Short mmCIF file of C-alpha atoms in Angstrom, two decimals:
data_model
loop_
_atom_site.label_atom_id
_atom_site.label_comp_id
_atom_site.label_asym_id
_atom_site.label_seq_id
_atom_site.Cartn_x
_atom_site.Cartn_y
_atom_site.Cartn_z
CA UNK A 8 92.78 167.76 55.51
CA UNK A 9 94.57 164.43 55.81
CA UNK A 10 97.06 163.68 53.07
CA UNK A 11 95.74 161.23 50.49
CA UNK A 12 97.79 158.04 50.36
CA UNK A 13 97.42 155.25 47.82
CA UNK A 14 97.17 151.74 49.29
CA UNK A 15 99.67 149.21 47.95
CA UNK A 16 98.29 145.66 47.97
CA UNK A 17 100.71 142.71 47.65
CA UNK A 18 99.25 139.75 45.75
CA UNK A 19 101.18 136.54 46.45
CA UNK A 20 100.80 132.82 45.76
CA UNK A 21 102.68 129.92 44.24
CA UNK A 22 102.71 129.08 40.54
CA UNK A 23 99.26 128.09 39.30
CA UNK A 24 97.34 129.37 42.31
CA UNK A 25 95.47 131.87 40.16
CA UNK A 26 96.88 135.19 41.31
CA UNK A 27 97.29 136.45 37.72
CA UNK A 28 93.67 135.45 37.05
CA UNK A 29 92.64 137.39 40.14
CA UNK A 30 94.68 140.40 39.01
CA UNK A 31 93.10 140.26 35.55
CA UNK A 32 89.69 140.17 37.23
CA UNK A 33 90.52 143.30 39.24
CA UNK A 34 91.84 145.10 36.15
CA UNK A 35 88.90 144.19 33.92
CA UNK A 36 86.21 144.91 36.51
CA UNK A 37 87.69 148.08 38.00
CA UNK A 38 84.48 149.97 37.16
CA UNK A 39 86.07 153.41 37.35
CA UNK A 40 88.61 152.59 40.06
CA UNK A 41 92.07 153.16 38.60
CA UNK A 42 94.38 150.26 39.42
CA UNK A 43 98.13 150.44 39.01
CA UNK A 44 99.46 146.89 38.55
CA UNK A 45 103.12 146.01 39.05
CA UNK A 46 104.12 142.61 37.62
CA UNK A 47 107.29 140.80 36.71
CA UNK A 48 106.28 140.53 33.05
CA UNK A 49 103.28 141.18 30.86
CA UNK A 50 103.07 137.61 29.56
CA UNK A 51 99.72 136.68 31.11
CA UNK A 52 98.18 140.10 31.69
CA UNK A 53 95.27 140.53 29.30
CA UNK A 54 96.20 143.56 27.23
CA UNK A 55 94.41 143.58 23.90
CA UNK A 56 96.44 143.68 20.69
CA UNK A 57 99.79 143.73 22.49
CA UNK A 58 102.56 141.17 22.75
CA UNK A 59 104.52 142.42 25.73
CA UNK A 60 105.80 139.25 27.40
CA UNK A 61 109.20 139.66 29.03
CA UNK A 62 109.38 143.44 28.83
CA UNK A 63 110.83 145.14 31.87
CA UNK A 64 110.74 148.78 32.95
CA UNK A 65 107.64 149.42 30.85
CA UNK A 66 104.36 151.10 31.66
CA UNK A 67 101.25 150.46 29.60
CA UNK A 68 97.82 152.08 29.75
CA UNK A 69 95.06 149.47 29.78
CA UNK A 70 92.54 151.86 28.27
CA UNK A 71 90.17 151.91 31.26
CA UNK A 72 92.21 154.26 33.44
CA UNK A 73 94.39 151.46 34.81
CA UNK A 74 98.13 151.21 34.26
CA UNK A 75 100.36 148.17 34.18
CA UNK A 76 104.13 148.11 34.55
CA UNK A 77 106.62 145.27 34.35
CA UNK A 78 109.57 145.69 36.69
CA UNK A 79 112.26 143.84 38.54
CA UNK A 80 112.85 144.29 42.25
CA UNK A 81 115.53 146.97 41.88
CA UNK A 82 113.07 149.19 39.99
CA UNK A 83 110.12 148.71 42.34
CA UNK A 84 110.60 151.94 44.30
CA UNK A 85 110.80 154.00 41.14
CA UNK A 86 107.60 152.57 39.71
CA UNK A 87 105.76 153.00 43.00
CA UNK A 88 106.75 156.65 42.87
CA UNK A 89 105.57 157.00 39.27
CA UNK A 90 102.25 155.32 39.90
CA UNK A 91 101.63 157.35 43.06
CA UNK A 92 102.07 160.72 41.39
CA UNK A 93 98.82 162.70 41.36
CA UNK A 94 98.96 163.02 37.58
CA UNK A 95 98.70 159.24 37.18
CA UNK A 96 95.23 159.29 38.73
CA UNK A 97 95.73 155.90 40.37
CA UNK A 98 93.45 154.84 43.26
CA UNK A 99 95.19 151.62 44.32
CA UNK A 100 98.44 149.81 43.43
CA UNK A 101 98.56 146.00 43.24
CA UNK A 102 101.94 144.22 43.18
CA UNK A 103 101.95 140.63 41.93
CA UNK A 104 104.76 139.06 43.92
CA UNK A 105 105.74 136.34 41.42
CA UNK A 106 109.36 136.65 40.38
CA UNK A 107 109.86 139.87 42.33
CA UNK A 108 110.59 138.90 45.92
CA UNK A 109 109.35 136.97 48.92
CA UNK A 110 106.06 138.53 50.15
CA UNK A 111 107.60 139.65 53.44
CA UNK A 112 110.41 141.40 51.57
CA UNK A 113 107.89 143.36 49.52
CA UNK A 114 106.04 144.29 52.70
CA UNK A 115 109.27 145.53 54.30
CA UNK A 116 110.02 147.63 51.20
CA UNK A 117 106.59 149.26 51.36
CA UNK A 118 106.73 149.91 55.11
CA UNK A 119 110.27 151.30 54.87
CA UNK A 120 109.55 153.49 51.85
CA UNK A 121 110.11 157.24 52.18
CA UNK A 122 107.33 157.80 49.66
CA UNK A 123 104.65 159.69 51.57
CA UNK A 124 102.06 159.09 48.84
CA UNK A 125 101.71 155.34 49.48
CA UNK A 126 100.57 153.23 52.42
CA UNK A 127 100.59 149.49 53.03
CA UNK A 128 97.34 147.98 51.76
CA UNK A 129 97.65 144.36 52.84
CA UNK A 130 99.10 141.00 51.82
CA UNK A 131 96.68 138.78 49.87
CA UNK A 132 97.81 135.16 49.62
CA UNK A 133 96.15 133.15 46.82
CA UNK A 134 95.98 129.39 47.46
CA UNK A 135 95.04 126.67 44.96
CA UNK A 136 92.29 124.56 46.56
CA UNK A 137 92.80 121.67 44.13
CA UNK A 138 96.57 121.48 44.67
CA UNK A 139 96.80 122.61 48.28
CA UNK A 140 98.22 119.40 49.76
CA UNK A 141 100.77 118.92 46.96
CA UNK A 142 101.81 122.57 47.12
CA UNK A 143 102.42 122.37 50.88
CA UNK A 144 104.62 119.30 50.33
CA UNK A 145 106.62 120.90 47.51
CA UNK A 146 106.79 124.34 49.15
CA UNK A 147 106.77 124.10 52.97
CA UNK A 148 107.15 127.87 53.10
CA UNK A 149 103.49 128.13 52.03
CA UNK A 150 102.47 127.76 55.68
CA UNK A 151 104.62 130.76 56.60
CA UNK A 152 103.22 132.83 53.73
CA UNK A 153 99.65 132.03 54.78
CA UNK A 154 100.52 132.81 58.39
CA UNK A 155 101.59 136.39 57.61
CA UNK A 156 98.76 137.10 55.16
CA UNK A 157 96.13 139.73 55.90
CA UNK A 158 93.66 138.01 53.58
CA UNK A 159 93.67 134.45 52.16
CA UNK A 160 91.87 133.68 48.90
CA UNK A 161 91.18 129.96 48.46
CA UNK A 162 90.94 129.94 44.67
CA UNK A 163 89.58 127.09 42.48
CA UNK A 164 87.16 126.19 45.24
CA UNK A 165 84.82 124.89 42.55
CA UNK A 166 87.30 122.12 41.71
CA UNK A 167 87.14 120.26 45.02
CA UNK A 168 84.31 118.44 46.76
CA UNK A 169 82.58 119.78 49.83
CA UNK A 170 84.56 117.68 52.29
CA UNK A 171 87.89 118.61 50.72
CA UNK A 172 86.96 122.28 50.71
CA UNK A 173 85.96 122.13 54.36
CA UNK A 174 89.24 120.42 55.36
CA UNK A 175 91.32 122.98 53.46
CA UNK A 176 89.41 125.89 54.96
CA UNK A 177 89.98 124.50 58.46
CA UNK A 178 93.71 124.14 57.78
CA UNK A 179 94.00 127.68 56.43
CA UNK A 180 92.04 129.10 59.35
CA UNK A 181 94.43 127.30 61.70
CA UNK A 182 97.48 128.67 59.85
CA UNK A 183 96.05 132.21 59.70
CA UNK A 184 93.67 132.51 62.67
CA UNK A 185 93.18 136.29 62.38
CA UNK A 186 92.88 136.62 58.59
CA UNK A 187 89.66 136.25 56.58
CA UNK A 188 89.70 133.16 54.34
CA UNK A 189 87.63 133.65 51.17
CA UNK A 190 86.70 130.74 48.86
CA UNK A 191 86.62 131.82 45.20
CA UNK A 192 86.37 130.45 41.68
CA UNK A 193 88.31 131.84 38.71
CA UNK A 194 89.91 134.48 40.94
CA UNK A 195 86.65 136.37 41.28
CA UNK A 196 86.40 138.21 44.58
CA UNK A 197 84.77 141.50 45.43
CA UNK A 198 87.23 144.27 44.70
CA UNK A 199 85.64 146.20 47.57
CA UNK A 200 87.15 143.73 49.99
CA UNK A 201 90.66 144.77 48.91
CA UNK A 202 90.25 148.51 48.34
CA UNK A 203 87.80 151.39 48.14
CA UNK A 204 85.98 151.33 44.83
CA UNK A 205 85.33 154.63 43.09
CA UNK A 206 81.57 155.21 42.83
CA UNK A 207 80.16 154.87 39.33
CA UNK A 208 79.89 158.00 37.24
CA UNK A 209 83.06 159.59 38.64
CA UNK A 210 85.55 158.18 36.15
CA UNK A 211 86.39 161.57 34.70
CA UNK A 212 86.48 163.55 37.94
CA UNK A 213 89.77 164.46 39.60
CA UNK A 214 91.14 161.84 41.97
CA UNK A 215 90.04 162.48 45.52
CA UNK A 216 89.71 160.78 48.87
CA UNK A 217 86.54 158.70 49.06
CA UNK A 218 84.11 160.18 51.55
CA UNK A 219 82.16 158.20 54.11
CA UNK A 220 79.05 158.79 52.02
CA UNK A 221 80.81 157.23 49.02
CA UNK A 222 81.81 154.19 51.06
CA UNK A 223 78.37 153.84 52.59
CA UNK A 224 76.64 154.12 49.20
CA UNK A 225 78.99 151.60 47.63
CA UNK A 226 78.56 149.08 50.45
CA UNK A 227 74.78 149.35 50.26
CA UNK A 228 74.78 149.08 46.46
CA UNK A 229 76.80 145.89 46.62
CA UNK A 230 74.75 144.50 49.48
CA UNK A 231 71.58 145.03 47.43
CA UNK A 232 73.21 143.43 44.39
CA UNK A 233 74.27 140.47 46.49
CA UNK A 234 70.67 139.42 46.96
CA UNK A 235 69.66 136.23 48.72
CA UNK A 236 72.75 134.40 47.51
CA UNK A 237 74.64 135.95 50.42
CA UNK A 238 78.24 134.90 50.90
CA UNK A 239 77.94 131.66 48.98
CA UNK A 240 79.04 133.23 45.71
CA UNK A 241 80.92 131.00 43.33
CA UNK A 242 80.80 130.62 39.61
CA UNK A 243 81.16 127.92 37.07
CA UNK A 244 82.98 128.13 33.79
CA UNK A 245 79.98 129.66 32.08
CA UNK A 246 79.93 132.76 34.27
CA UNK A 247 80.83 135.96 32.48
CA UNK A 248 81.23 137.95 35.68
CA UNK A 249 78.46 140.41 34.90
CA UNK A 250 75.74 141.54 37.20
CA UNK A 251 76.46 139.61 40.37
CA UNK A 252 79.06 139.26 43.06
CA UNK A 253 81.41 136.33 43.26
CA UNK A 254 82.66 136.33 46.81
CA UNK A 255 80.79 138.69 49.08
CA UNK A 256 81.98 140.26 52.30
CA UNK A 257 80.52 141.58 55.54
CA UNK A 258 80.58 145.24 56.45
CA UNK A 259 79.71 147.40 59.43
CA UNK A 260 79.00 151.13 59.23
CA UNK A 261 79.38 153.04 62.48
CA UNK A 262 78.72 156.71 63.20
CA UNK A 263 78.82 158.66 66.43
CA UNK A 264 78.29 162.30 67.27
CA UNK A 265 79.57 161.57 70.77
CA UNK A 266 83.39 161.56 71.07
CA UNK A 267 85.01 158.16 71.43
CA UNK A 268 87.09 157.20 74.42
CA UNK A 269 90.64 156.55 73.12
CA UNK A 270 91.39 153.79 75.62
CA UNK A 271 88.22 151.90 74.72
CA UNK A 272 88.80 152.29 70.99
CA UNK A 273 92.38 151.02 71.25
CA UNK A 274 91.14 148.08 73.32
CA UNK A 275 88.71 147.30 70.48
CA UNK A 276 91.45 147.61 67.86
CA UNK A 277 93.78 145.44 69.93
CA UNK A 278 91.16 142.71 70.20
CA UNK A 279 89.37 143.15 66.88
CA UNK A 280 87.62 139.96 65.81
CA UNK A 281 89.04 137.33 63.50
CA UNK A 282 88.03 137.91 59.90
CA UNK A 283 88.06 141.72 60.10
CA UNK A 284 90.27 142.86 57.23
CA UNK A 285 89.99 146.63 56.71
CA UNK A 286 88.85 149.68 58.66
CA UNK A 287 88.45 153.10 57.03
CA UNK A 288 87.03 156.41 58.17
CA UNK A 289 87.75 158.95 60.86
CA UNK A 290 87.44 159.33 64.63
CA UNK A 291 86.61 162.19 66.97
CA UNK A 292 88.16 162.01 70.43
CA UNK A 293 87.18 164.21 73.35
CA UNK A 294 90.67 164.48 74.83
CA UNK A 295 92.09 167.94 75.48
CA UNK A 296 94.66 168.91 72.86
CA UNK A 297 93.53 166.14 70.48
CA UNK A 298 90.16 167.27 69.22
CA UNK A 299 91.18 167.29 65.55
CA UNK A 300 89.97 164.77 62.97
CA UNK A 301 91.83 161.43 63.17
CA UNK A 302 91.57 159.59 59.87
CA UNK A 303 92.01 155.86 60.50
CA UNK A 304 93.56 153.31 58.11
CA UNK A 305 93.85 149.67 59.21
CA UNK A 306 94.46 146.54 57.18
CA UNK A 307 95.28 143.25 58.85
CA UNK A 308 97.63 144.10 61.72
CA UNK A 309 98.71 147.42 60.16
CA UNK A 310 97.30 150.57 61.77
CA UNK A 311 97.76 154.30 61.23
CA UNK A 312 95.99 157.46 62.41
CA UNK A 313 96.32 160.71 60.41
CA UNK A 314 95.29 163.85 62.34
CA UNK A 315 94.10 166.91 60.43
CA UNK A 316 91.87 169.94 61.10
CA UNK A 317 88.13 169.61 60.61
CA UNK A 318 86.93 171.33 57.45
CA UNK A 319 85.12 174.62 57.81
CA UNK A 320 81.50 173.86 58.63
CA UNK A 321 82.20 170.16 59.26
CA UNK A 322 80.60 168.80 62.41
CA UNK A 323 83.09 166.72 64.42
CA UNK A 324 82.08 163.09 64.70
CA UNK A 325 83.15 159.51 64.08
CA UNK A 326 82.35 157.68 60.85
CA UNK A 327 83.84 154.24 60.19
CA UNK A 328 83.40 151.42 57.71
CA UNK A 329 84.69 147.98 58.76
CA UNK A 330 85.04 145.22 56.16
CA UNK A 331 85.76 141.53 56.59
CA UNK A 332 84.38 138.03 56.15
CA UNK A 333 82.61 135.80 58.64
CA UNK A 334 82.40 138.52 61.28
CA UNK A 335 79.52 138.98 63.72
CA UNK A 336 78.39 142.40 62.53
CA UNK A 337 76.03 142.90 65.46
CA UNK A 338 78.73 142.13 68.02
CA UNK A 339 81.22 144.44 66.26
CA UNK A 340 78.72 147.28 66.24
CA UNK A 341 77.97 146.72 69.93
CA UNK A 342 81.69 146.85 70.78
CA UNK A 343 82.06 150.12 68.88
CA UNK A 344 79.06 151.64 70.60
CA UNK A 345 80.73 150.81 73.92
CA UNK A 346 83.69 152.99 72.85
CA UNK A 347 81.61 156.17 73.20
CA UNK A 348 82.25 158.47 76.12
CA UNK A 349 79.53 157.79 78.69
CA UNK A 350 79.71 161.25 80.31
CA UNK A 351 80.23 164.61 78.54
CA UNK A 352 83.91 165.56 78.72
CA UNK A 353 84.74 162.22 80.31
CA UNK A 354 88.13 161.89 78.59
CA UNK A 355 89.08 165.56 78.44
CA UNK A 356 91.32 165.56 81.49
CA UNK A 357 92.83 162.10 80.94
CA UNK A 358 96.40 163.12 80.14
CA UNK A 359 97.54 159.61 79.23
CA UNK A 360 94.40 158.39 77.50
CA UNK A 361 95.65 159.26 74.01
CA UNK A 362 99.03 157.54 74.34
CA UNK A 363 97.79 154.35 72.70
CA UNK A 364 96.49 156.34 69.72
CA UNK A 365 99.56 158.54 69.37
CA UNK A 366 101.78 155.50 68.90
CA UNK A 367 100.16 155.09 65.49
CA UNK A 368 99.84 158.71 64.44
CA UNK A 369 101.47 159.85 61.21
CA UNK A 370 101.90 163.58 60.78
CA UNK A 371 103.31 165.59 57.94
CA UNK A 372 106.62 167.29 58.61
CA UNK A 373 107.42 170.44 56.62
CA UNK A 374 110.05 169.96 53.94
CA UNK A 375 113.10 172.22 53.55
CA UNK A 376 112.78 175.55 51.74
CA UNK A 377 109.06 175.25 51.37
CA UNK A 378 109.08 171.80 49.77
CA UNK A 379 106.03 169.64 50.47
CA UNK A 380 106.19 167.82 53.78
CA UNK A 381 106.61 164.10 54.07
CA UNK A 382 105.02 161.85 56.71
CA UNK A 383 106.76 161.61 60.04
CA UNK A 384 106.12 159.30 62.96
CA UNK A 385 105.92 159.88 66.67
CA UNK A 386 107.91 156.65 66.74
CA UNK A 387 109.69 154.79 63.95
CA UNK A 388 107.40 152.11 62.51
CA UNK A 389 108.15 148.48 63.18
CA UNK A 390 106.73 145.37 61.52
CA UNK A 391 103.09 145.63 60.45
CA UNK A 392 102.39 149.01 61.96
CA UNK A 393 103.98 148.69 65.38
CA UNK A 394 105.65 151.96 66.33
CA UNK A 395 108.67 152.45 68.53
CA UNK A 396 108.05 153.54 72.10
CA UNK A 397 107.77 157.35 72.21
CA UNK A 398 108.09 157.36 75.97
CA UNK A 399 104.80 156.06 77.30
CA UNK A 400 104.43 153.02 79.55
CA UNK A 401 104.59 149.47 78.17
CA UNK A 402 100.87 148.87 78.67
CA UNK A 403 100.02 151.54 76.11
CA UNK A 404 101.38 149.43 73.28
CA UNK A 405 99.11 148.25 70.50
CA UNK A 406 100.34 144.96 69.06
#
């Protein structure tokens, strides 16, 4: 079975944008999902009955299964390792970038890490809707930060009028044409947009990889809870956050018993629509020598495949969940259906058909003297999931 890796989400934004409010929202509404938060200090993290501002190199249990640690940049690797240990029971790690490093530096640290228990989970840039113009003037680098983000949260959207909100959204969509842009109030966004939420009632069970059934059930539960309000969620000061969603997302569930054509799937991934943020699940290809289970993890422009044997009694097939905002779900589903092999065994003899996939395969290499293996690449990873050329032609590259 594919090795379980914990996604590491980078939460960035300038002072006052509301990223700490968003982090507090994720921590307080984790609902059984165990979040490991890495911050520069505890000063504004809501930990009851504790005065922990300014402490560094500390780890605190939040009482609901989540952990919070205050670190400086030099200690980041060590705390990632501690949080990713199986005994910690953490499902997702969130790093608040304030005071630690530039967002792109944190991303490079995660991508370059030798820790096989973590995987890049996306850069979330939080923008203050009420102060957007002034922030851009004072911090011109904001445009660059937005441009490399995998998801943009336009916070405090309730504090601007409709015309101002529309203008800011248009500017952000121009700066980050591929990333979803989510308006929010009080930092309240659906946690399921950022990471897989643990289904209710499993808080005490051992940590495990979420199955497709878990993802499907959770998506449908949240879709039902969303009700007719749709994606227009937004709350005033009187909202207590209970019982409804604050910033909904779109999702597509796709299953196929027919093997997928690797060339067609990579063409879809290369041209995936704007607003598509995450893809999770697994793929079955019909190519000779590559009929194992390919677990897929994609966030923003980052992509990895993890091959592993099918479990005993498991029927090979493809099961994917795609999550984003403002996407045409019908068109996405139609594109995925077009990735199926049209003739039985169509891709079996295509010797080069898998090259595009193999560029993004991560396999486990055995460690010395029986030590656990650590992930190894067919090619060394580049920025945001691009792998070095393992020998195939240029046109096989996924950018």
